Tab-separated table of C-alpha atoms in Angstrom:
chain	number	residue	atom	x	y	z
A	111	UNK	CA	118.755	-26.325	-124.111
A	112	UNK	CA	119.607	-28.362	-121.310
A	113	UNK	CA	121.204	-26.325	-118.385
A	114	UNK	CA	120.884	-24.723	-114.782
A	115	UNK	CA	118.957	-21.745	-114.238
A	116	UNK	CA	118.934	-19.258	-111.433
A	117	UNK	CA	116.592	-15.664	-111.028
A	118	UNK	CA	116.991	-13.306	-110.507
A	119	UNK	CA	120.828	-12.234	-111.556
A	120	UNK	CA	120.717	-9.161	-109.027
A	121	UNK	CA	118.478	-9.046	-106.038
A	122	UNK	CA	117.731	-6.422	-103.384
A	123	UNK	CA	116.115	-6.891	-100.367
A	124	UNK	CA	115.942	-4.562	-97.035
A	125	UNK	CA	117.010	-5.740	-93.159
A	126	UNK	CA	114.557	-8.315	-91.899
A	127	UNK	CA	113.174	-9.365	-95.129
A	128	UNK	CA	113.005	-13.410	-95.969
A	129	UNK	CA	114.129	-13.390	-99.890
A	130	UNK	CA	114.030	-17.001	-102.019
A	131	UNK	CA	116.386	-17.477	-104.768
A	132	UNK	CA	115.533	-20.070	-107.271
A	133	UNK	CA	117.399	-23.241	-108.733
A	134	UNK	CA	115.659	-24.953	-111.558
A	135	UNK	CA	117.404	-27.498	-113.935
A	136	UNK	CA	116.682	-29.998	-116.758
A	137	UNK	CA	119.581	-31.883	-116.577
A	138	UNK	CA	117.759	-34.731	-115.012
A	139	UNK	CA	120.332	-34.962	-112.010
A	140	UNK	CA	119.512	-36.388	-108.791
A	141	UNK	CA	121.912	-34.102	-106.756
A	142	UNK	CA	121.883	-30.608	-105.858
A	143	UNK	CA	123.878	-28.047	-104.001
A	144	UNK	CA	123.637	-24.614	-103.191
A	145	UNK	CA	126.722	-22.547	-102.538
A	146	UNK	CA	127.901	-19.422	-101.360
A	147	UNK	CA	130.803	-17.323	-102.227
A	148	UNK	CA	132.103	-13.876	-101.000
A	149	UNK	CA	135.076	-11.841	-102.050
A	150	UNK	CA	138.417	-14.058	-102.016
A	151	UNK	CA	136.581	-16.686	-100.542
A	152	UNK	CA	135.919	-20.296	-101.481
A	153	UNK	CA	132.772	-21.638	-102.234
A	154	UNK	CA	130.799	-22.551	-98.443
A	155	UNK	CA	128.208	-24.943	-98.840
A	156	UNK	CA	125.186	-24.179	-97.247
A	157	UNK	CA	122.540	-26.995	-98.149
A	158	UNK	CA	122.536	-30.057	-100.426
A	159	UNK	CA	120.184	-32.876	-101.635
A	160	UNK	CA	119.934	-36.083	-103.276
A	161	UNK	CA	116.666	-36.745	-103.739
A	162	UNK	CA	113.209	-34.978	-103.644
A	163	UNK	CA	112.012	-34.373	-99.841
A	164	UNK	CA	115.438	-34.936	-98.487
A	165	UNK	CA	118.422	-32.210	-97.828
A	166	UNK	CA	121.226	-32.329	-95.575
A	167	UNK	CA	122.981	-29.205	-94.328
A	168	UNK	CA	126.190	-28.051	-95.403
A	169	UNK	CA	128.715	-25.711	-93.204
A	170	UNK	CA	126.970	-22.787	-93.104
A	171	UNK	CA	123.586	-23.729	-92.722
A	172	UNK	CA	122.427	-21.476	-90.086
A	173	UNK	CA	120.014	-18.660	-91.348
A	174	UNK	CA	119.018	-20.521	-94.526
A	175	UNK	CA	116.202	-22.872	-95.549
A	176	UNK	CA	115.374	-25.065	-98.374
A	177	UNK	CA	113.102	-27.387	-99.910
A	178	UNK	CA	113.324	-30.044	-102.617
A	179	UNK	CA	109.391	-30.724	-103.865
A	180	UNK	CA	110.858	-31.370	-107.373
A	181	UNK	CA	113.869	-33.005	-108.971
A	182	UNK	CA	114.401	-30.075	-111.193
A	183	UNK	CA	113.745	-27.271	-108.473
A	184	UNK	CA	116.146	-26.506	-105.521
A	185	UNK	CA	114.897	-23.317	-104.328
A	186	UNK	CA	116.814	-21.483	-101.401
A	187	UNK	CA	115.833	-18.910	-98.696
A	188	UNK	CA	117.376	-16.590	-96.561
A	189	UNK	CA	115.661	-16.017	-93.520
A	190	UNK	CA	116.248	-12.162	-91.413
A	191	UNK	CA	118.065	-14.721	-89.134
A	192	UNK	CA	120.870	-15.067	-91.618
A	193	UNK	CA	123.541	-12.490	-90.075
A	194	UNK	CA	125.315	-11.733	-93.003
A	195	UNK	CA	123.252	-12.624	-96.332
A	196	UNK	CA	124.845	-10.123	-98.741
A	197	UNK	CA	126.768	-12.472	-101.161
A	198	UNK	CA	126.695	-14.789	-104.803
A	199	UNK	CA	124.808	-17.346	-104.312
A	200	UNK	CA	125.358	-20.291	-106.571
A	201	UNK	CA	123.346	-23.077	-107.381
A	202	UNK	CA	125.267	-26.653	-108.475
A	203	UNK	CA	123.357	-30.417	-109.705
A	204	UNK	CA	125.547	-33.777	-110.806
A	205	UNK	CA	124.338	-36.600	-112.098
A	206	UNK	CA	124.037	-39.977	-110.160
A	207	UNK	CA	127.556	-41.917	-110.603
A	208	UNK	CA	129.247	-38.681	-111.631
A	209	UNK	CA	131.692	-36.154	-109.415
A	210	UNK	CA	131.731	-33.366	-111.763
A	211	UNK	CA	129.384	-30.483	-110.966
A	212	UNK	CA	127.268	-28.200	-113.308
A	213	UNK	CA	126.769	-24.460	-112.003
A	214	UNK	CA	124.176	-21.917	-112.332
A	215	UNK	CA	125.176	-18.275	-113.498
A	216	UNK	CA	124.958	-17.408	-109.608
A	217	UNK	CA	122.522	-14.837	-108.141
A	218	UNK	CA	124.179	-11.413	-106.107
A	219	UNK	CA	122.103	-10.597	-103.131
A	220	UNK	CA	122.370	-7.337	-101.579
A	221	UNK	CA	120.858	-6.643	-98.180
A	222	UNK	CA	120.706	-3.405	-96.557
B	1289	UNK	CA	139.867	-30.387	-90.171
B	1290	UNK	CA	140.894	-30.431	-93.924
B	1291	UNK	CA	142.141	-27.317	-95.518
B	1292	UNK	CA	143.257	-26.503	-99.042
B	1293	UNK	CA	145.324	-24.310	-100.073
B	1294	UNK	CA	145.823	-22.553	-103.616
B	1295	UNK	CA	149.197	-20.779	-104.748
B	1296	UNK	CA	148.921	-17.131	-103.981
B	1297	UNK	CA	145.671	-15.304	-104.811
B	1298	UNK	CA	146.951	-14.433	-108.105
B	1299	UNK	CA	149.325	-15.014	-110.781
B	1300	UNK	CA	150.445	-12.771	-113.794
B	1301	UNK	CA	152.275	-14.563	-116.783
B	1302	UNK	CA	152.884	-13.805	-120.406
B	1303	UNK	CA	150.979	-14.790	-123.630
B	1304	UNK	CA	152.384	-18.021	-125.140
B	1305	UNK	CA	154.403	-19.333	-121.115
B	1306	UNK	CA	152.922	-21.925	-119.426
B	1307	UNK	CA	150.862	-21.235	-116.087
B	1308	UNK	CA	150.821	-23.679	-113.096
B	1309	UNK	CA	149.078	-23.250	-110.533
B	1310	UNK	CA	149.373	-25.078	-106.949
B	1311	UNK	CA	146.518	-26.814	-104.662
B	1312	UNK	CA	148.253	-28.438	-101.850
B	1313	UNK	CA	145.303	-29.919	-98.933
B	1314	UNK	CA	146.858	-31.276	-95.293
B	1315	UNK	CA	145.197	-34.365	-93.664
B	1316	UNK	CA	143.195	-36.938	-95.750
B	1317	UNK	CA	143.713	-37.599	-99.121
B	1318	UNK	CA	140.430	-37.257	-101.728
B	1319	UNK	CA	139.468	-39.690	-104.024
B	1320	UNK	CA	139.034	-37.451	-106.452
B	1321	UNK	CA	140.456	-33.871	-107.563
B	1322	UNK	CA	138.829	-31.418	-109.626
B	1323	UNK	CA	139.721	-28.058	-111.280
B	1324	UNK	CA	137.030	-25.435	-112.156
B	1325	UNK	CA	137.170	-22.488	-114.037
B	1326	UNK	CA	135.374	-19.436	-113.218
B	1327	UNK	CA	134.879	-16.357	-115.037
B	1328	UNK	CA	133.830	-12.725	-112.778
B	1329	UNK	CA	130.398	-12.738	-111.732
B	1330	UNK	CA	129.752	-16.443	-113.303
B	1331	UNK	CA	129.249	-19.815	-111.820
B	1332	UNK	CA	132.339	-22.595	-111.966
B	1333	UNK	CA	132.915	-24.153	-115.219
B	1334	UNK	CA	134.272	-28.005	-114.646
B	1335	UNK	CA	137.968	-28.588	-116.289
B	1336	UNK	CA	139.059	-31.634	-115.421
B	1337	UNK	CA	139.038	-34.571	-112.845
B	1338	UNK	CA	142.001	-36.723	-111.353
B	1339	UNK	CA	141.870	-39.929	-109.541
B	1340	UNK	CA	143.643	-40.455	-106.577
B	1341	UNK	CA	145.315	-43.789	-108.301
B	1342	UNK	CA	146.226	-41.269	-111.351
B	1343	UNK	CA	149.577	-39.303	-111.925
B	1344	UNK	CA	148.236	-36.956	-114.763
B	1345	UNK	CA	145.325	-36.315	-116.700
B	1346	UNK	CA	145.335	-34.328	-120.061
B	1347	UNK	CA	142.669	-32.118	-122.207
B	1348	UNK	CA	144.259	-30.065	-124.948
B	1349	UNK	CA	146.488	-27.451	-123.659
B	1350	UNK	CA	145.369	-28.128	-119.846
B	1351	UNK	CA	147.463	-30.548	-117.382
B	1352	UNK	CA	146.934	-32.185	-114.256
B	1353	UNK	CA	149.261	-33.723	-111.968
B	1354	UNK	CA	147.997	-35.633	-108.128
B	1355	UNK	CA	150.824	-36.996	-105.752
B	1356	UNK	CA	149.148	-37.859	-102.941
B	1357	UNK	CA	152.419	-38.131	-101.506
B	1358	UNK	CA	153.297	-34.220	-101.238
B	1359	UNK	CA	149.086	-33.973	-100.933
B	1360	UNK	CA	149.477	-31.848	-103.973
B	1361	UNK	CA	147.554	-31.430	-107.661
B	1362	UNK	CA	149.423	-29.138	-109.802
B	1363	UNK	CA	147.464	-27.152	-113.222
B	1364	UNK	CA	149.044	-26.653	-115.787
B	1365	UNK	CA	147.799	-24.122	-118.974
B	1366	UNK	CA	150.029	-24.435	-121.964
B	1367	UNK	CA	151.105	-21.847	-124.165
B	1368	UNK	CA	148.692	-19.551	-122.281
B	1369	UNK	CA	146.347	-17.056	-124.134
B	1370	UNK	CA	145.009	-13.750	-122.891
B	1371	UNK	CA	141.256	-15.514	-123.020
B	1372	UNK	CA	142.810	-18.023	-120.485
B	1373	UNK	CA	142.781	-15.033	-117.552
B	1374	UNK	CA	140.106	-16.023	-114.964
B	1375	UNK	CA	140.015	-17.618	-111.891
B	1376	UNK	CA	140.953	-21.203	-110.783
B	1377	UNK	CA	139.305	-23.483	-108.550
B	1378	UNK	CA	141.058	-26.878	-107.154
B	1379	UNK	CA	137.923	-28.703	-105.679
B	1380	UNK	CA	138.508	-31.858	-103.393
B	1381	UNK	CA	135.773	-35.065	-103.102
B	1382	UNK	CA	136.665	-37.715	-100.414
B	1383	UNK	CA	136.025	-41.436	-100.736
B	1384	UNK	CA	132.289	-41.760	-98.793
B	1385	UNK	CA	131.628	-38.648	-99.108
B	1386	UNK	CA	127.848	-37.808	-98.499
B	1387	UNK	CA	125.921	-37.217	-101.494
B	1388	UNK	CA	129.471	-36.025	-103.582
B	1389	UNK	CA	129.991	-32.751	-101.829
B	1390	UNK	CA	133.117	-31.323	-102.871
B	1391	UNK	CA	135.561	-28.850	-100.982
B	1392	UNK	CA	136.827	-25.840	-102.743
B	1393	UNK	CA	139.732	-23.975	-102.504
B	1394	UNK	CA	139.986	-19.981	-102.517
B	1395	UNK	CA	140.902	-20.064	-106.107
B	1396	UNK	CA	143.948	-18.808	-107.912
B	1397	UNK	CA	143.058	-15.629	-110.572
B	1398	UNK	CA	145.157	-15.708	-113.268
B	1399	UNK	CA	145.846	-13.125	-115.581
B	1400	UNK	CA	147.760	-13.646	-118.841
B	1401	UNK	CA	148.880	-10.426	-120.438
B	1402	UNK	CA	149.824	-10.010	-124.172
């Protein structure tokens, strides 16, 4: 089944905590986003990459990290510096030569 | 800086009308428009793309219209069905735009009643 996965569905993490959600895919596609959306909101995009080793921030990149080791694996943390983390997060990857991108069921972070 | 707009938050129609839906964006016109689906708690679910150089674009009961004139894309759902309720992204993606990022909309949640 090919497809984009993200764990956990539901996460909970206290104050001060550094919490990574992962992004794994099988699609074979070169680019990958992560997003994040609150309540009536847009999606904000926080980091994105093209290739392995590379990643370019997004508009709200402050308070989050990321690394891209793998093609498939896009994992993203959120450091204690991140002012506001409770949100969905959702993970996104397209194809080289295509615009069209392919979501992850989204992970709900809670932080209190 | 660009912003894009969506009709009203949401929109409440009858089974079996037709639902259109509004993203108007100020400033530079994309290259490309997109419209996503997405269901609560899920991630977006691509519907359809438009070229800037296209007036419409059609898949089954769904409709899209681009005038880069008025800077608007209008949706259109056909003889609209209760499963159709959900919310409506219009997603934007410029021409040299780094590594295809796209800019979304707020969405418009629709809700078709029987």
């Amino acid at each position: 089944d090919g497809g984009i996965t993200q764990s956990p569905k539901y996460l909970f993490r206290k104050e001060g905590q550094n919490v990574t959600l992962s992004c794994e895919q099988n699609l074979n596609h070169d680019a990958m986003y992560w997003y994040r959306q609150d309540p009536g909101q847009g999606l904000r995009l926080i980091y994105y990459s093209q290739i392995v080793n590379d990643f370019q921030k997004g508009d709200i990149a402050e308070g989050y990290s990321v690394s891209r080791e793998k093609k498939e694996s896009f994992p993203l943390t959120v450091t204690s510096a991140q002012k506001n983390p409770t949100a969905f997060y959702l993970c996104a990857s397209a194809g080289t030569g295509s615009y069209e991108q392919y979501f992850g069921p989204g992970t709900r972070l809670t932080v209190t | 800086s660009q912003k894009i707009e969506q009709n009203s938050e949401a929109l409440n129609i009858q089974e079996g009308k037709t639902a259109t839906l509004t993203c108007n964006y100020t400033n530079y016109s994309p290259a490309y428009l997109q419209w996503y689906r997405q269901d609560p708690g899920r991630g977006p679910v691509f519907l359809l793309l438009i070229r800037e150089n296209e007036k419409e674009k059609r898949k089954e009961r769904l409709k899209v219209t681009f005038d880069t004139t008025l800077k608007q894309s209008l949706f259109h759902i056909t003889a609209s069905q209760p499963a159709d309720s959900a919310t409506y992204l219009c997603a934007l993606l410029f021409r040299g735009s780094t590594l295809g990022r796209l800019y979304f909309g707020r969405g418009t949640q629709l809700t078709v009643w029987p």
